[in-house]
Tab-separated table of C-alpha atoms in Angstrom:
chain	number	residue	atom	x	y	z
A	1	MET	CA	-26.291	-3.891	-11.233
A	2	ARG	CA	-26.796	-7.832	-9.287
A	3	THR	CA	-30.138	-7.926	-8.854
A	4	VAL	CA	-32.993	-10.467	-8.070
A	5	CYS	CA	-36.666	-10.222	-9.883
A	6	PHE	CA	-39.009	-11.228	-8.212
A	7	TYR	CA	-42.483	-12.183	-10.496
A	8	PHE	CA	-45.700	-13.793	-9.294
A	9	GLN	CA	-48.384	-14.726	-11.973
A	10	VAL	CA	-52.142	-14.426	-10.492
A	11	HIS	CA	-54.658	-16.229	-12.140
A	12	GLN	CA	-57.938	-18.110	-11.826
A	13	PRO	CA	-60.116	-19.338	-14.509
A	14	PHE	CA	-63.954	-19.219	-15.237
A	15	ARG	CA	-64.297	-22.879	-14.363
A	16	ILE	CA	-67.264	-24.500	-16.921
A	17	LYS	CA	-70.081	-26.035	-14.894
A	18	PRO	CA	-71.153	-29.596	-15.814
A	19	TYR	CA	-72.750	-29.546	-19.311
A	20	ARG	CA	-74.867	-32.339	-21.299
A	21	PHE	CA	-75.336	-33.058	-24.680
A	22	PHE	CA	-79.159	-32.416	-23.824
A	23	ASP	CA	-78.258	-29.066	-22.229
A	24	ILE	CA	-77.431	-27.540	-25.925
A	25	GLY	CA	-79.689	-25.206	-27.371
A	26	GLU	CA	-81.311	-25.228	-23.759
A	27	ASP	CA	-79.130	-23.753	-21.432
A	28	HIS	CA	-77.126	-20.644	-22.378
A	29	TYR	CA	-74.904	-20.010	-18.974
A	30	TYR	CA	-71.681	-22.491	-18.965
A	31	TRP	CA	-70.294	-20.936	-15.298
A	32	ASP	CA	-69.557	-23.133	-12.325
A	33	ASP	CA	-70.078	-19.809	-9.806
A	34	TYR	CA	-70.257	-22.407	-6.836
A	35	LEU	CA	-66.861	-23.694	-7.678
A	36	ASN	CA	-65.682	-20.700	-8.708
A	37	ARG	CA	-66.151	-19.004	-5.557
A	38	ASN	CA	-65.039	-21.397	-3.319
A	39	VAL	CA	-61.868	-21.941	-5.024
A	40	VAL	CA	-61.454	-18.377	-4.633
A	41	ARG	CA	-62.295	-18.262	-1.270
A	42	LYS	CA	-59.927	-21.129	-0.554
A	43	VAL	CA	-56.901	-19.813	-1.863
A	44	ALA	CA	-57.564	-16.266	-0.690
A	45	GLN	CA	-57.556	-17.977	2.585
A	46	LYS	CA	-54.476	-19.893	2.194
A	47	CYS	CA	-52.087	-17.817	-0.320
A	48	TYR	CA	-53.398	-14.407	-1.300
A	49	LEU	CA	-54.476	-12.672	2.187
A	50	PRO	CA	-51.619	-14.153	4.191
A	51	MET	CA	-48.671	-13.606	1.390
A	52	ASN	CA	-49.908	-10.123	0.430
A	53	ALA	CA	-49.725	-9.251	4.351
A	54	LEU	CA	-46.365	-10.511	4.510
A	55	LEU	CA	-45.335	-8.766	1.199
A	56	LEU	CA	-46.631	-5.716	2.533
A	57	GLU	CA	-44.953	-6.301	5.910
A	58	LEU	CA	-41.535	-7.036	4.039
A	59	ILE	CA	-41.732	-3.768	1.795
A	60	HIS	CA	-42.483	-1.357	4.669
A	61	LYS	CA	-39.557	-3.107	6.730
A	62	TYR	CA	-36.634	-2.825	4.028
A	63	GLU	CA	-38.093	0.795	3.260
A	64	GLY	CA	-38.304	-0.123	-0.445
A	65	LYS	CA	-35.564	-1.951	-1.045
A	66	PHE	CA	-37.463	-5.272	-1.423
A	67	LYS	CA	-39.552	-5.164	-4.533
A	68	VAL	CA	-41.738	-7.588	-6.451
A	69	ALA	CA	-44.048	-8.004	-9.728
A	70	PHE	CA	-47.308	-9.256	-10.330
A	71	SER	CA	-49.390	-10.253	-13.664
A	72	ILE	CA	-53.220	-10.571	-12.502
A	73	SER	CA	-55.329	-12.118	-14.963
A	74	GLY	CA	-58.559	-10.611	-15.866
A	75	THR	CA	-60.575	-13.498	-15.302
A	76	CYS	CA	-59.055	-13.373	-11.615
A	77	LEU	CA	-59.766	-9.704	-11.338
A	78	ASP	CA	-63.448	-10.224	-12.192
A	79	GLN	CA	-63.963	-13.375	-9.447
A	80	PHE	CA	-62.040	-11.176	-6.747
A	81	GLU	CA	-64.402	-7.965	-7.304
A	82	ALA	CA	-67.385	-10.551	-7.378
A	83	TYR	CA	-66.017	-13.376	-4.407
A	84	ALA	CA	-62.958	-11.959	-2.841
A	85	PRO	CA	-63.074	-7.933	-2.616
A	86	ASP	CA	-60.857	-8.001	0.217
A	87	VAL	CA	-58.294	-9.794	-1.732
A	88	LEU	CA	-58.707	-7.099	-4.620
A	89	GLN	CA	-58.135	-4.569	-1.889
A	90	SER	CA	-54.847	-6.162	-0.517
A	91	PHE	CA	-53.342	-5.940	-3.625
A	92	GLN	CA	-54.244	-2.458	-4.488
A	93	GLN	CA	-52.749	-1.674	-0.783
A	94	LEU	CA	-49.196	-3.496	-2.355
A	95	VAL	CA	-49.506	-1.511	-5.550
A	96	ALA	CA	-50.042	1.751	-3.408
A	97	THR	CA	-46.937	1.264	-1.934
A	98	GLY	CA	-44.978	2.115	-5.169
A	99	HIS	CA	-42.974	-0.663	-4.706
A	100	VAL	CA	-45.240	-3.384	-7.009
A	101	GLU	CA	-45.226	-3.343	-10.541
A	102	LEU	CA	-48.313	-4.917	-12.300
A	103	LEU	CA	-47.669	-6.366	-15.536
A	104	ASN	CA	-50.498	-6.474	-18.451
A	105	GLU	CA	-51.234	-10.089	-20.243
A	106	THR	CA	-54.228	-11.184	-22.575
A	107	TYR	CA	-57.547	-10.322	-20.253
A	108	SER	CA	-58.734	-13.938	-20.262
A	109	HIS	CA	-55.587	-15.523	-19.955
A	110	SER	CA	-55.993	-16.619	-23.457
A	111	LEU	CA	-53.966	-18.715	-26.239
A	112	ALA	CA	-54.964	-15.867	-28.856
A	113	ALA	CA	-51.111	-14.525	-29.733
A	114	LEU	CA	-51.042	-17.825	-31.445
A	115	LYS	CA	-54.152	-17.506	-33.601
A	116	SER	CA	-55.141	-13.809	-34.196
A	117	LYS	CA	-52.958	-10.442	-33.701
A	118	GLU	CA	-56.297	-8.590	-33.559
A	119	GLU	CA	-57.860	-10.767	-30.824
A	120	PHE	CA	-54.609	-10.562	-29.180
A	121	SER	CA	-54.457	-6.707	-29.432
A	122	GLU	CA	-57.775	-6.183	-28.058
A	123	LEU	CA	-57.673	-8.582	-25.191
A	124	VAL	CA	-54.543	-6.550	-23.765
A	125	LYS	CA	-56.066	-3.357	-24.447
A	126	LYS	CA	-59.014	-4.711	-22.018
A	127	HIS	CA	-56.582	-5.996	-19.633
A	128	GLN	CA	-54.902	-2.543	-19.994
A	129	ASP	CA	-58.207	-0.488	-19.215
A	130	LYS	CA	-58.901	-3.341	-16.155
A	131	ILE	CA	-55.587	-2.551	-14.468
A	132	LYS	CA	-56.042	1.406	-14.837
A	133	ASP	CA	-59.928	1.379	-13.823
A	134	LEU	CA	-58.945	-1.020	-10.470
A	135	PHE	CA	-55.228	0.597	-9.557
A	136	ASN	CA	-55.632	4.210	-9.830
A	137	GLY	CA	-54.784	4.558	-13.515
A	138	TYR	CA	-51.708	2.169	-13.216
A	139	THR	CA	-49.876	1.766	-16.698
A	140	PRO	CA	-47.965	-1.394	-16.547
A	141	LYS	CA	-44.395	-0.840	-19.138
A	142	VAL	CA	-44.002	-4.369	-19.274
A	143	PHE	CA	-45.754	-7.838	-20.837
A	144	ARG	CA	-45.786	-10.910	-19.589
A	145	ASN	CA	-47.876	-13.295	-22.136
A	146	THR	CA	-50.429	-16.287	-21.107
A	147	GLU	CA	-48.193	-19.073	-19.492
A	148	LEU	CA	-44.746	-17.108	-20.933
A	149	ILE	CA	-45.508	-18.088	-24.241
A	150	TYR	CA	-43.115	-16.459	-26.524
A	151	SER	CA	-41.927	-16.320	-30.175
A	152	ASP	CA	-40.004	-13.707	-31.942
A	153	GLN	CA	-43.288	-12.980	-34.092
A	154	ILE	CA	-45.310	-12.763	-30.326
A	155	GLY	CA	-42.484	-10.352	-29.071
A	156	ALA	CA	-42.887	-8.561	-31.971
A	157	MET	CA	-46.571	-7.924	-31.766
A	158	VAL	CA	-45.944	-7.015	-28.143
A	159	ALA	CA	-42.876	-4.321	-29.110
A	160	ASP	CA	-45.709	-2.653	-31.460
A	161	LEU	CA	-47.923	-2.277	-28.751
A	162	GLY	CA	-45.597	0.011	-27.205
A	163	TYR	CA	-44.231	-2.513	-23.877
A	164	ASP	CA	-40.581	-2.069	-23.003
A	165	ALA	CA	-40.105	-5.536	-22.259
A	166	ILE	CA	-41.862	-9.026	-22.024
A	167	LEU	CA	-41.114	-11.967	-19.654
A	168	THR	CA	-40.512	-15.595	-20.721
A	169	GLU	CA	-38.974	-18.836	-19.661
A	170	GLY	CA	-35.278	-19.392	-20.318
A	171	ALA	CA	-35.836	-22.470	-21.830
A	172	LYS	CA	-32.464	-24.561	-22.202
A	173	HIS	CA	-33.519	-25.730	-25.839
A	174	VAL	CA	-33.390	-21.906	-27.028
A	175	LEU	CA	-30.897	-20.899	-24.795
A	176	GLY	CA	-27.939	-23.643	-25.189
A	177	TRP	CA	-24.844	-22.759	-23.800
A	178	LYS	CA	-25.963	-19.359	-23.006
A	179	SER	CA	-27.212	-17.807	-19.209
A	180	PRO	CA	-30.822	-16.593	-18.124
A	181	ASN	CA	-29.218	-14.212	-16.182
A	182	TYR	CA	-28.833	-11.537	-18.757
A	183	VAL	CA	-31.057	-9.300	-20.604
A	184	TYR	CA	-31.775	-9.793	-24.259
A	185	SER	CA	-33.591	-8.452	-27.019
A	186	ASN	CA	-36.143	-9.542	-29.395
A	187	ALA	CA	-35.049	-11.051	-32.614
A	188	ILE	CA	-37.190	-8.854	-34.715
A	189	ASN	CA	-37.560	-5.612	-32.639
A	190	PRO	CA	-34.295	-5.183	-30.509
A	191	ASP	CA	-36.418	-2.146	-28.950
A	192	LEU	CA	-38.130	-4.922	-26.750
A	193	LYS	CA	-36.016	-6.260	-23.938
A	194	VAL	CA	-36.586	-9.935	-23.184
A	195	LEU	CA	-36.426	-11.504	-19.641
A	196	LEU	CA	-35.908	-14.604	-19.232
A	197	LYS	CA	-36.807	-16.937	-15.957
A	198	ASN	CA	-33.849	-18.917	-14.292
A	199	PHE	CA	-36.134	-21.896	-14.057
A	200	ARG	CA	-33.922	-23.805	-11.658
A	201	LEU	CA	-33.719	-21.533	-8.775
A	202	SER	CA	-37.759	-20.472	-9.711
A	203	ASP	CA	-38.855	-24.351	-9.469
A	204	ASP	CA	-36.544	-24.532	-6.255
A	205	ILE	CA	-38.984	-22.805	-4.387
A	206	ALA	CA	-42.585	-23.514	-6.548
A	207	PHE	CA	-41.825	-27.178	-7.005
A	208	ARG	CA	-39.105	-28.721	-4.651
A	209	PHE	CA	-39.377	-26.840	-1.517
A	210	SER	CA	-41.315	-29.344	0.148
A	211	ASN	CA	-40.052	-32.213	-1.436
A	212	LYS	CA	-38.506	-34.538	1.103
A	213	THR	CA	-36.414	-36.723	-1.687
A	214	TRP	CA	-34.960	-33.711	-2.909
A	215	ALA	CA	-31.097	-33.829	-2.696
A	216	ASP	CA	-31.066	-30.092	-1.511
A	217	PHE	CA	-33.911	-30.398	0.976
A	218	PRO	CA	-34.709	-28.587	3.150
A	219	LEU	CA	-34.192	-25.537	1.246
A	220	THR	CA	-32.988	-22.581	3.657
A	221	THR	CA	-32.146	-18.876	2.949
A	222	ASP	CA	-28.772	-19.265	3.485
A	223	LYS	CA	-28.365	-22.347	0.898
A	224	PHE	CA	-30.226	-20.150	-1.041
A	225	VAL	CA	-28.199	-17.569	-0.750
A	226	ALA	CA	-24.996	-19.517	-1.405
A	227	TRP	CA	-26.561	-20.234	-4.823
A	228	LEU	CA	-26.952	-16.832	-5.694
A	229	ASN	CA	-23.079	-15.795	-4.489
A	230	ALA	CA	-21.675	-18.964	-6.620
A	231	ILE	CA	-23.320	-17.470	-9.973
A	232	PRO	CA	-20.815	-15.704	-12.021
A	233	LYS	CA	-20.251	-11.994	-11.520
A	234	GLU	CA	-20.611	-11.094	-15.086
A	235	GLU	CA	-24.319	-12.515	-14.705
A	236	GLN	CA	-26.421	-9.592	-13.135
A	237	VAL	CA	-29.967	-10.491	-13.249
A	238	VAL	CA	-31.859	-13.510	-11.477
A	239	ASN	CA	-35.169	-13.496	-12.590
A	240	LEU	CA	-37.633	-15.756	-10.231
A	241	PHE	CA	-40.579	-16.459	-12.003
A	242	MET	CA	-43.519	-18.415	-10.217
A	243	ASP	CA	-47.264	-18.510	-9.537
A	244	TYR	CA	-48.086	-16.734	-6.444
A	245	GLU	CA	-50.435	-19.918	-5.469
A	246	THR	CA	-46.972	-21.434	-4.399
A	247	PHE	CA	-47.262	-19.655	-0.949
A	248	GLY	CA	-49.642	-21.761	0.956
A	249	GLU	CA	-51.592	-23.705	-2.036
A	250	HIS	CA	-49.077	-25.780	-4.112
A	251	GLN	CA	-46.459	-25.271	-0.763
A	252	TRP	CA	-48.598	-25.668	2.496
A	253	ALA	CA	-48.252	-22.889	5.169
A	254	GLU	CA	-46.711	-25.887	7.154
A	255	THR	CA	-43.690	-26.769	4.840
A	256	GLY	CA	-42.367	-23.169	6.393
A	257	ILE	CA	-42.948	-21.559	3.034
A	258	PHE	CA	-44.310	-18.236	4.311
A	259	GLU	CA	-41.178	-18.027	6.713
A	260	PHE	CA	-38.460	-18.854	4.067
A	261	MET	CA	-39.883	-15.540	2.351
A	262	ARG	CA	-40.282	-13.755	5.412
A	263	HIS	CA	-36.436	-14.308	6.328
A	264	LEU	CA	-35.035	-14.178	2.484
A	265	PRO	CA	-35.072	-10.718	1.865
A	266	GLU	CA	-32.441	-9.737	4.806
A	267	ALA	CA	-30.326	-13.097	3.501
A	268	ILE	CA	-30.055	-11.448	0.157
A	269	LEU	CA	-29.452	-7.911	1.102
A	270	LYS	CA	-26.989	-8.660	3.877
A	271	GLY	CA	-25.259	-11.884	2.731
A	272	SER	CA	-24.702	-11.108	-1.166
A	273	ASN	CA	-23.938	-8.112	-3.215
A	274	PHE	CA	-27.852	-8.533	-5.150
A	275	SER	CA	-30.401	-6.014	-4.801
A	276	PHE	CA	-34.091	-6.556	-5.622
A	277	SER	CA	-35.709	-5.091	-8.918
A	278	THR	CA	-39.144	-4.709	-10.939
A	279	PRO	CA	-38.731	-5.597	-14.502
A	280	SER	CA	-39.199	-2.687	-15.690
A	281	GLU	CA	-36.271	-1.423	-13.724
A	282	VAL	CA	-34.023	-4.358	-14.780
A	283	ALA	CA	-35.231	-3.402	-18.672
A	284	LYS	CA	-34.086	0.131	-17.761
A	285	GLY	CA	-30.919	-0.211	-15.969
A	286	ALA	CA	-29.369	-3.207	-17.931
A	287	ALA	CA	-28.167	-3.127	-21.494
A	288	ALA	CA	-29.210	-6.295	-23.814
A	289	VAL	CA	-26.549	-8.436	-24.222
A	290	SER	CA	-27.697	-9.929	-27.503
A	291	LYS	CA	-30.784	-10.768	-29.309
A	292	ILE	CA	-32.678	-14.025	-28.648
A	293	HIS	CA	-34.035	-15.865	-31.262
A	294	VAL	CA	-37.177	-18.043	-30.740
A	295	SER	CA	-38.478	-19.345	-34.249
A	296	THR	CA	-41.119	-21.794	-32.263
A	297	PRO	CA	-43.171	-20.657	-29.316
A	298	ILE	CA	-42.010	-21.884	-26.331
A	299	SER	CA	-43.651	-21.748	-22.554
A	300	TRP	CA	-42.773	-22.105	-19.167
A	301	ALA	CA	-44.925	-25.802	-19.066
A	302	ASP	CA	-43.766	-29.186	-18.310
A	303	GLU	CA	-40.255	-30.776	-19.323
A	304	GLU	CA	-40.242	-29.893	-23.176
A	305	ARG	CA	-41.257	-25.569	-22.022
A	306	ASP	CA	-43.498	-25.470	-25.461
A	307	LEU	CA	-46.846	-25.462	-26.230
A	308	THR	CA	-47.701	-28.918	-25.938
A	309	ALA	CA	-49.492	-28.452	-22.171
A	310	TRP	CA	-52.429	-26.878	-24.357
A	311	LEU	CA	-52.220	-27.870	-28.032
A	312	GLY	CA	-50.442	-30.902	-28.207
A	313	ASN	CA	-53.174	-33.642	-29.434
A	314	ASP	CA	-56.211	-33.723	-31.252
A	315	MET	CA	-58.963	-32.901	-28.902
A	316	GLN	CA	-56.823	-29.568	-27.841
A	317	ASP	CA	-56.696	-28.895	-31.348
A	318	GLU	CA	-60.045	-29.337	-32.650
A	319	ALA	CA	-61.578	-27.191	-29.581
A	320	PHE	CA	-59.037	-24.477	-30.030
A	321	ASP	CA	-59.284	-24.431	-34.217
A	322	ARG	CA	-63.311	-24.648	-33.679
A	323	LEU	CA	-63.640	-21.792	-30.870
A	324	PHE	CA	-61.208	-19.485	-33.412
A	325	GLU	CA	-63.426	-20.008	-36.074
A	326	LEU	CA	-66.321	-18.088	-34.711
A	327	GLU	CA	-63.979	-15.034	-34.583
A	328	ARG	CA	-65.085	-12.977	-37.223
A	329	MET	CA	-68.610	-13.822	-36.222
A	330	VAL	CA	-68.488	-12.986	-32.889
A	331	LYS	CA	-66.650	-9.535	-33.627
A	332	LYS	CA	-69.611	-8.233	-35.713
A	333	ILE	CA	-72.185	-8.887	-32.805
A	334	ASP	CA	-72.867	-6.333	-30.048
A	335	ASP	CA	-73.802	-8.539	-27.433
A	336	VAL	CA	-72.397	-8.074	-23.850
A	337	GLU	CA	-72.744	-11.953	-22.692
A	338	ILE	CA	-71.481	-13.313	-25.934
A	339	LYS	CA	-68.624	-11.428	-25.413
A	340	ARG	CA	-68.356	-12.485	-22.340
A	341	ASP	CA	-68.446	-16.120	-23.224
A	342	TRP	CA	-66.144	-15.721	-26.216
A	343	GLU	CA	-63.608	-14.285	-24.068
A	344	TYR	CA	-63.770	-16.673	-21.153
A	345	LEU	CA	-63.850	-19.532	-23.466
A	346	GLN	CA	-60.510	-18.639	-24.978
A	347	THR	CA	-58.822	-19.104	-21.169
A	348	SER	CA	-55.727	-21.275	-21.746
A	349	ASP	CA	-56.514	-23.759	-18.623
A	350	HIS	CA	-59.868	-25.167	-20.502
A	351	PHE	CA	-57.369	-26.400	-23.157
A	352	TYR	CA	-54.851	-27.521	-20.421
A	353	TYR	CA	-57.543	-29.698	-18.614
A	354	MET	CA	-57.315	-31.816	-22.287
A	355	CYS	CA	-54.059	-32.560	-22.066
A	356	THR	CA	-53.080	-36.080	-22.400
A	357	LYS	CA	-49.654	-36.374	-21.462
A	358	PHE	CA	-48.578	-38.880	-18.712
A	359	PHE	CA	-45.125	-39.689	-16.991
A	360	SER	CA	-43.465	-36.813	-15.208
A	361	ASP	CA	-45.918	-34.029	-16.179
A	362	GLY	CA	-48.820	-36.333	-15.810
A	363	SER	CA	-49.583	-35.754	-12.178
A	364	VAL	CA	-49.156	-31.738	-12.428
A	365	HIS	CA	-52.015	-31.589	-14.625
A	366	GLU	CA	-54.495	-33.916	-12.637
A	367	TYR	CA	-53.670	-31.539	-9.740
A	368	PHE	CA	-55.099	-28.480	-11.509
A	369	SER	CA	-58.004	-30.371	-13.520
A	370	PRO	CA	-61.974	-30.704	-12.308
A	371	TYR	CA	-62.262	-33.253	-14.440
A	372	ASP	CA	-61.715	-36.820	-13.870
A	373	THR	CA	-60.155	-37.198	-17.291
A	374	PRO	CA	-58.576	-35.123	-20.300
A	375	TYR	CA	-61.767	-36.690	-22.048
A	376	ASP	CA	-64.578	-35.741	-19.640
A	377	ALA	CA	-62.930	-32.060	-20.079
A	378	PHE	CA	-62.810	-31.830	-24.051
A	379	ILE	CA	-66.425	-33.574	-24.392
A	380	ASN	CA	-67.762	-30.773	-21.482
A	381	TYR	CA	-66.172	-28.235	-23.194
A	382	MET	CA	-67.253	-28.983	-27.015
A	383	ASN	CA	-70.512	-29.479	-25.563
A	384	VAL	CA	-70.484	-25.647	-24.342
A	385	LEU	CA	-69.161	-24.515	-27.424
A	386	SER	CA	-72.102	-26.468	-29.563
A	387	ASP	CA	-74.354	-24.200	-27.403
A	388	PHE	CA	-71.914	-21.180	-27.955
A	389	ILE	CA	-71.705	-21.775	-31.819
A	390	LEU	CA	-75.766	-21.815	-31.998
A	391	ARG	CA	-75.910	-18.851	-29.811
A	392	VAL	CA	-73.438	-16.829	-32.201
A	393	LYS	CA	-75.037	-17.753	-35.138
A	394	ALA	CA	-78.555	-16.830	-34.147
A	395	LYS	CA	-77.295	-13.411	-33.049
A	396	LEU	CA	-75.337	-12.830	-35.978
A	397	ALA	CA	-78.590	-13.704	-38.103
A	398	GLU	CA	-80.686	-11.161	-35.874
A	399	THR	CA	-78.152	-8.378	-36.140
A	400	GLU	CA	-77.706	-8.972	-40.206
A	401	LYS	CA	-81.786	-8.850	-40.567
A	402	VAL	CA	-81.831	-5.750	-38.550
A	403	THR	CA	-79.049	-4.050	-40.403
A	404	VAL	CA	-80.839	-4.993	-43.778
């Protein structure tokens, strides 16, 4: 089996509104509805709607020979329901073709796998339920953790939840001389297949496509197929994993990114011996060549492919630790708004905005952040968290008083 596996991440966080120190104890609503709606509608027009229409066209044109997979975060699905029902409907149409696979992740795009097995499992179950509710009973078989974060222990947790496979980064420092173009298995539970992103070919599309200083600019379908054909024949699977916003948002329509994707399936199907498969098809159809050992968590972010985009400095660690100190208290409280805010505050983006990395990856972090500086992001988040702590303690005291 020589196959290409396209996977797209679809995610939008609930961004926090400007929240001052003087709002603590006075204002208990944290979310910037105006900004969130505007971002979703903008990306819908530039990416989601035109790209979904193109994929639907390609799936019909090639009668199911072209396939893709998505993981759509729960926070994104919530915003589709609130601000972009037309986008949600277009994803539902894609899934209804039977040639688009949906993956599970944590509902709130959380980093819970690094802190709490219980919270991680609850968020995964909530995402399962949301997918089942919105997509006609669909039940995913493959898991994609937030930011492709993976370790042996995280893989074992995912295996315990009943998944067939997990996606992660083909990090050089983990693979060494090995290739990402094979199926591997979890080091603790070998029943879980591990699919690794081919970061070079993925990033050629996601990051370098419009870079005129890139030695291989412009990227054409013929050139891309030639690279696929140059892969040793014993290497069976090329996993192309990327943010869905690559199409139209990060790489504007004017770059030719949509036309590239329009012609890529035909170029691959006619010009190579590669087919297209979904992650579950890859996991089912290819045997694992060996276990992959990942003792320290990896991700798909930055040059290091580690956790430092989210948990790399004192601000990030302080915010993350303070948030999860509340877990036991929150679980004792039966309150819809507190539960919602607890989950939305876990979204990885909030910690990403606090990143102080510079040099090669600094501009990428600035591009995604609504804040002027990482310090502004930290202060705003901690102001909100301070109010949330007061609410949790007050609600818990009220709950315990009623119980007594």
